[in-house]
Short mmCIF file of C-alpha atoms in Angstrom, two decimals:
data_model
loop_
_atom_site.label_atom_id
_atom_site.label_comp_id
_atom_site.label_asym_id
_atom_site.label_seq_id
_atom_site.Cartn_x
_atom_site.Cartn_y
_atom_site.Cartn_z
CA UNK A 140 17.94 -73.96 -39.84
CA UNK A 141 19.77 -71.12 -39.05
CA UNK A 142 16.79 -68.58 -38.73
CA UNK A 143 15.20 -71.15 -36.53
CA UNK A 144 18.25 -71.18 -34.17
CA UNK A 145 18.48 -67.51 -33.90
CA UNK A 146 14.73 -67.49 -33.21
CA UNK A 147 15.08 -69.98 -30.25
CA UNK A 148 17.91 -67.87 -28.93
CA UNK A 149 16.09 -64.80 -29.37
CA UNK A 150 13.23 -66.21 -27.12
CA UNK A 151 15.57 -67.60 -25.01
CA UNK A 152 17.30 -64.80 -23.87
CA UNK A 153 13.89 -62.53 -24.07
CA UNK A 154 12.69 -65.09 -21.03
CA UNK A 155 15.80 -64.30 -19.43
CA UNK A 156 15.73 -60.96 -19.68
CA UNK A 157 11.97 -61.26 -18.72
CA UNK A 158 12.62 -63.53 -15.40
CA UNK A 159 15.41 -60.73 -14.37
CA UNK A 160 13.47 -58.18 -14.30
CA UNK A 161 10.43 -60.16 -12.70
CA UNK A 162 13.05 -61.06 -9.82
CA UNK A 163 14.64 -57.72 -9.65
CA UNK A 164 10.63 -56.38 -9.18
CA UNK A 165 9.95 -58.99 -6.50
CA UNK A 166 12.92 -57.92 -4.43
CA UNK A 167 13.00 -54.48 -4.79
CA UNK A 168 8.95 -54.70 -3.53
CA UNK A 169 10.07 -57.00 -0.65
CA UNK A 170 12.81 -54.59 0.37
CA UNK A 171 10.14 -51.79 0.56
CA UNK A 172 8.08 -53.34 2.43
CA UNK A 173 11.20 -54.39 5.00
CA UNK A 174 12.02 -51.09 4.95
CA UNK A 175 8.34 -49.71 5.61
CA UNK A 176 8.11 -51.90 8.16
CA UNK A 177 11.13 -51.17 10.05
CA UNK A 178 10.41 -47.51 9.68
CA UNK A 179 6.55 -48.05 11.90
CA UNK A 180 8.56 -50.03 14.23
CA UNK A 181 11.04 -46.96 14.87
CA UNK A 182 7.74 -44.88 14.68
CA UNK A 183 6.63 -46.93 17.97
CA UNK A 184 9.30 -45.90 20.15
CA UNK A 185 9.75 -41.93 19.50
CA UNK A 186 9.66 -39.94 22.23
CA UNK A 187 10.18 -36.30 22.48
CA UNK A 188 13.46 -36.78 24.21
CA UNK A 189 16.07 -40.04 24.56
CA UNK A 190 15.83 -41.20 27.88
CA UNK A 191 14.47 -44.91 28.23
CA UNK A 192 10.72 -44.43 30.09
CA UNK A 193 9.82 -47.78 31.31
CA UNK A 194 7.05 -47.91 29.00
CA UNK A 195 9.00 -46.87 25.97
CA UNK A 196 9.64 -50.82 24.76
CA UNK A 197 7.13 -52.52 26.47
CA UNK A 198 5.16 -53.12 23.35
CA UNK A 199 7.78 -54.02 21.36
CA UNK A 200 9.02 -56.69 24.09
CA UNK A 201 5.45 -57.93 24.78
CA UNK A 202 5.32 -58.58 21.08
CA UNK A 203 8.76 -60.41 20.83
CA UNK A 204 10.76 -61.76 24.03
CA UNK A 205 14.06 -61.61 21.76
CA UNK A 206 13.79 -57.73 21.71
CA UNK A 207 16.79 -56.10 23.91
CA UNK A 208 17.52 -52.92 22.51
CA UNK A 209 17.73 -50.27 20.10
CA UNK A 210 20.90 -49.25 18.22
CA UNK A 211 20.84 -45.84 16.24
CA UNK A 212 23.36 -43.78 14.98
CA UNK A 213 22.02 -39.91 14.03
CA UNK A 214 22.33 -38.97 10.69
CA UNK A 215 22.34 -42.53 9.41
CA UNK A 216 19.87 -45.13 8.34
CA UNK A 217 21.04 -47.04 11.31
CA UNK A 218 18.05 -47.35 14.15
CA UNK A 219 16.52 -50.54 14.14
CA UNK A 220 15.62 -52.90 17.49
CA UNK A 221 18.44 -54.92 18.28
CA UNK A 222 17.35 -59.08 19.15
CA UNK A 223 19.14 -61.72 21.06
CA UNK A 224 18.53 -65.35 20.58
CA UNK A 225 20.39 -67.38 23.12
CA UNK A 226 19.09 -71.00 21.75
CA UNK A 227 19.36 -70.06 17.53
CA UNK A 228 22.23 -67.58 18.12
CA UNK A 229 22.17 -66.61 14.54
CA UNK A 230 18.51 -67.07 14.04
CA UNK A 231 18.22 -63.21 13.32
CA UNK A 232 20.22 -63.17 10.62
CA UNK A 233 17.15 -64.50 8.06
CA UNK A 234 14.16 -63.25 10.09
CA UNK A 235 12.35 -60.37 10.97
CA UNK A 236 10.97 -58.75 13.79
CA UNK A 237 7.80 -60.63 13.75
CA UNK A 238 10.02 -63.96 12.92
CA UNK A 239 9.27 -64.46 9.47
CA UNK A 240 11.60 -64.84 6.93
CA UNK A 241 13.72 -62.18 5.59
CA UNK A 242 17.00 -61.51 3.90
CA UNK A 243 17.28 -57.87 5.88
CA UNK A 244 17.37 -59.98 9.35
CA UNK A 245 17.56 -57.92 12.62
CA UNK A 246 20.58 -56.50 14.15
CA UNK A 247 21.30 -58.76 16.70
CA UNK A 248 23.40 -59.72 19.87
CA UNK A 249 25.81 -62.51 20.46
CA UNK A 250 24.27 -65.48 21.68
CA UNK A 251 27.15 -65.19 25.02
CA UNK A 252 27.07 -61.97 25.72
CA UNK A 253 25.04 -60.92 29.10
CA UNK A 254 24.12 -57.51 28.27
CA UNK A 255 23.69 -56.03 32.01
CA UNK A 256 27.45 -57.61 32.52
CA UNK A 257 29.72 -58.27 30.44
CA UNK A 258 32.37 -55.53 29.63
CA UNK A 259 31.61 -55.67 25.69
CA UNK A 260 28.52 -56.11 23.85
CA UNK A 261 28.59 -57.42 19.93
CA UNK A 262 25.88 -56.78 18.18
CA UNK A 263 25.85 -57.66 14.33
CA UNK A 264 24.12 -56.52 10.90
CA UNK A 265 24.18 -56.98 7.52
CA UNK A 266 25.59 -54.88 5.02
CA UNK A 267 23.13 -54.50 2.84
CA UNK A 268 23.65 -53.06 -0.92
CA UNK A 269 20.82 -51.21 -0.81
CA UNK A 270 22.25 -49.04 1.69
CA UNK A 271 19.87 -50.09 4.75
CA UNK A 272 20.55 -52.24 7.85
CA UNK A 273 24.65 -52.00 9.18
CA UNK A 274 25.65 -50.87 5.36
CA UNK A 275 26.40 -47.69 7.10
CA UNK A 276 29.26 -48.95 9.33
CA UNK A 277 31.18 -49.38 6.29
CA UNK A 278 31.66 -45.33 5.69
CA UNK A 279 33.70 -44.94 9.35
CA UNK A 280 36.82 -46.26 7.02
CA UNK A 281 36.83 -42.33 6.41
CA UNK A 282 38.17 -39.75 8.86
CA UNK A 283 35.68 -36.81 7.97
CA UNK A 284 32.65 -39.81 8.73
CA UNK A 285 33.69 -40.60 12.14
CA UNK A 286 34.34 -36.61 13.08
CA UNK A 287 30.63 -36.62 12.17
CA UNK A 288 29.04 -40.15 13.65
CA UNK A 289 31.26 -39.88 17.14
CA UNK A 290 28.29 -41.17 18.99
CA UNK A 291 26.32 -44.41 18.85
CA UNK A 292 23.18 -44.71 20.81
CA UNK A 293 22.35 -47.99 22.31
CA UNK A 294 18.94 -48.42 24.50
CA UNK A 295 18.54 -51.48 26.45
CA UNK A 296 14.83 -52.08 28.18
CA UNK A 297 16.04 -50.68 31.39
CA UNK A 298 18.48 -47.63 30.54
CA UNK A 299 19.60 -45.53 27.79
CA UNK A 300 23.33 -45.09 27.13
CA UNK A 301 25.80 -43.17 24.54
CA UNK A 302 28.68 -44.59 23.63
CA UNK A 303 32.38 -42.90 21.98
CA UNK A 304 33.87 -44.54 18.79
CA UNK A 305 37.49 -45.27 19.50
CA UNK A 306 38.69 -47.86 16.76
CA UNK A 307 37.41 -49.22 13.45
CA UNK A 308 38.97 -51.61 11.85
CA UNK A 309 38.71 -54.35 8.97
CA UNK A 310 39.46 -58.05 9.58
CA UNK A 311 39.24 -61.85 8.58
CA UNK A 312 36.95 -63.52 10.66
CA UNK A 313 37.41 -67.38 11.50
CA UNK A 314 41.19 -67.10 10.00
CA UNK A 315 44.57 -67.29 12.07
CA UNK A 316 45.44 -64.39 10.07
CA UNK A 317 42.29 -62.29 11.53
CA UNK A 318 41.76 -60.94 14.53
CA UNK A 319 38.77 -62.72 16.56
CA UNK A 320 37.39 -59.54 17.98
CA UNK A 321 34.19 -61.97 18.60
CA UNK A 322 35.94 -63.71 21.10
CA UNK A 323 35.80 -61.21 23.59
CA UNK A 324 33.07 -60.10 26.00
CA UNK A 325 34.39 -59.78 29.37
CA UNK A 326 37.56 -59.20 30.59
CA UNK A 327 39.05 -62.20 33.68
CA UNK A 328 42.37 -59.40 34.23
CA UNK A 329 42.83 -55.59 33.64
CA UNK A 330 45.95 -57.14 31.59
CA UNK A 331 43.13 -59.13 29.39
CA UNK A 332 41.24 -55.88 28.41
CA UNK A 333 44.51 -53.40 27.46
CA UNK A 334 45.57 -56.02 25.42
CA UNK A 335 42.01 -56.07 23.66
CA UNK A 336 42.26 -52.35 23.48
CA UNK A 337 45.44 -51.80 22.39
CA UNK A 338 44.70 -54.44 19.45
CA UNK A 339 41.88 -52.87 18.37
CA UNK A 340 43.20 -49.40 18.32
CA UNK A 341 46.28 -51.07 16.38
CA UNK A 342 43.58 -52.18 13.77
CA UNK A 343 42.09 -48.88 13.41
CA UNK A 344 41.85 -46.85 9.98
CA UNK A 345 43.27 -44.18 11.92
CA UNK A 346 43.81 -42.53 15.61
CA UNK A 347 40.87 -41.35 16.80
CA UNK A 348 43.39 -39.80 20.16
CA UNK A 349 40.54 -41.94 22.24
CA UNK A 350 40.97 -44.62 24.11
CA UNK A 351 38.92 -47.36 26.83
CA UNK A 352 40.18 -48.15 30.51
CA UNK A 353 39.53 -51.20 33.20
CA UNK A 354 36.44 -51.01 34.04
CA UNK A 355 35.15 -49.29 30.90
CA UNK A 356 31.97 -50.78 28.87
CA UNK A 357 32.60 -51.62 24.94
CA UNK A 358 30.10 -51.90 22.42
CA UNK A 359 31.41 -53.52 19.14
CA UNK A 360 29.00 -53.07 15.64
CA UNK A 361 30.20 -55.94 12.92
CA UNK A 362 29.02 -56.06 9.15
CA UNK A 363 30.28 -57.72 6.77
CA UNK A 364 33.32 -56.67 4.47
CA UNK A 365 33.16 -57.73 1.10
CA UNK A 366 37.11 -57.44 0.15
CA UNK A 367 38.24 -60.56 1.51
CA UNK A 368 36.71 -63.73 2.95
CA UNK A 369 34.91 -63.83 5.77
CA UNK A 370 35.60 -60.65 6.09
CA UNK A 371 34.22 -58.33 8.58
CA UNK A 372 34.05 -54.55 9.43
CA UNK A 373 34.04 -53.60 13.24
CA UNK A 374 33.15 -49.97 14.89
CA UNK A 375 34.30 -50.10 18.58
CA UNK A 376 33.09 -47.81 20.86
CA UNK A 377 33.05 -46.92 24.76
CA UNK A 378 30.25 -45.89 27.13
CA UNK A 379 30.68 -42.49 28.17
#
């Protein structure tokens, strides 16, 4: 009876072991072919210098409307098209490119924010274990990363800008005790946006001896940040 327990457990756990390492295959094969894919996008857009040509993204829009951008940072695995999906704000979360299904998602915009106008642009990613998509973000915490990764590059279809990290921060999103960073994407008073600022910079890891005036456009990265609930890690940054 004994033997024929043991047996049963033994197969048991060989299935397990068996269906692990069939879903660990599956995934890993789906993430290279994410990855692979993302990488012939970026191949689509390289030019040999960084200025926005009105052609540059025209394919890319032509093949999806939701395209409005491209976010890289140099030196970093970051530079993916950015999406915006005004109707299924967080549709981009689960879906690729091409709008199929996928745990990567796209980096994407928030559903309120008017790119051309508003005085601070979210754009969020996941933070992915395997080291791909916003995962990235997460390495600003140290001081020697940011003297390195000063400058994020955002593209829009119409113009190319570089932007200045000034804060980075951790916080608690949809909490009382959080900060809801989110909540802001234009400023009605120059009171309204040095309060903003000086919050953020508060926030921050460290001083970065930088700061943003009235006037001045924001761009604000958000991942996730796996310490607390809901948490989130933010990179805020200034058009220069």
């Amino acid at each position: 009876m004994r033997n024929a327990i043991r047996i049963i457990a033994i197969i048991l756990l060989a299935c397990i072991a068996i269906y692990c390492g069939y879903e660990i295959y599956t995934e890993s094969k789906e993430d290279n072919v994410q990855i692979t894919e993302f990488e012939e996008i970026a191949e689509t857009v390289k030019t040999n210098g960084n200025e926005v040509d009105e052609d540059k993204y025209k394919d890319l829009y032509e093949h999806n409307h939701d395209f409005v951008g491209w976010i890289r940072i140099d030196d970093t695995p970051i530079d993916y098209p950015v999406m915006q999906s005004k109707k299924n704000p967080e549709f981009y979360l689960r879906y690729n490119f091409n709008k199929e299904y996928s745990r990567f998602g796209v980096p994407f915009v928030q559903a309120n924010c008017d790119i051309e106008n508003d005085d601070n642009i979210i754009i969020y990613g996941h933070n992915m274990k395997n080291k791909t998509m916003f995962n990235a973000l997460t390495h600003y915490s140290d001081r020697e990363f940011y003297d390195n990764h000063k400058l994020i590059r955002f593209d829009t279809l119409n113009e190319s800008n570089l932007y200045e990290v000034i804060a980075v921060f951790k916080t608690r999103a949809y909490s009382d005790n959080g900060f809801r960073y989110y909540d802001f994407t234009k400023a009605n008073t120059e009171e309204e946006f040095n309060a903003y600022i000086e919050k953020c910079k508060a926030l921050s890891f460290y001083k970065t001896g930088l700061t943003a005036e009235y006037g001045d456009k924001l761009l604000t990265l958000s991942t996730c940040e796996y310490t607390q609930n809901n948490g989130r890690f933010v990179v805020i940054a200034k058009q220069i």
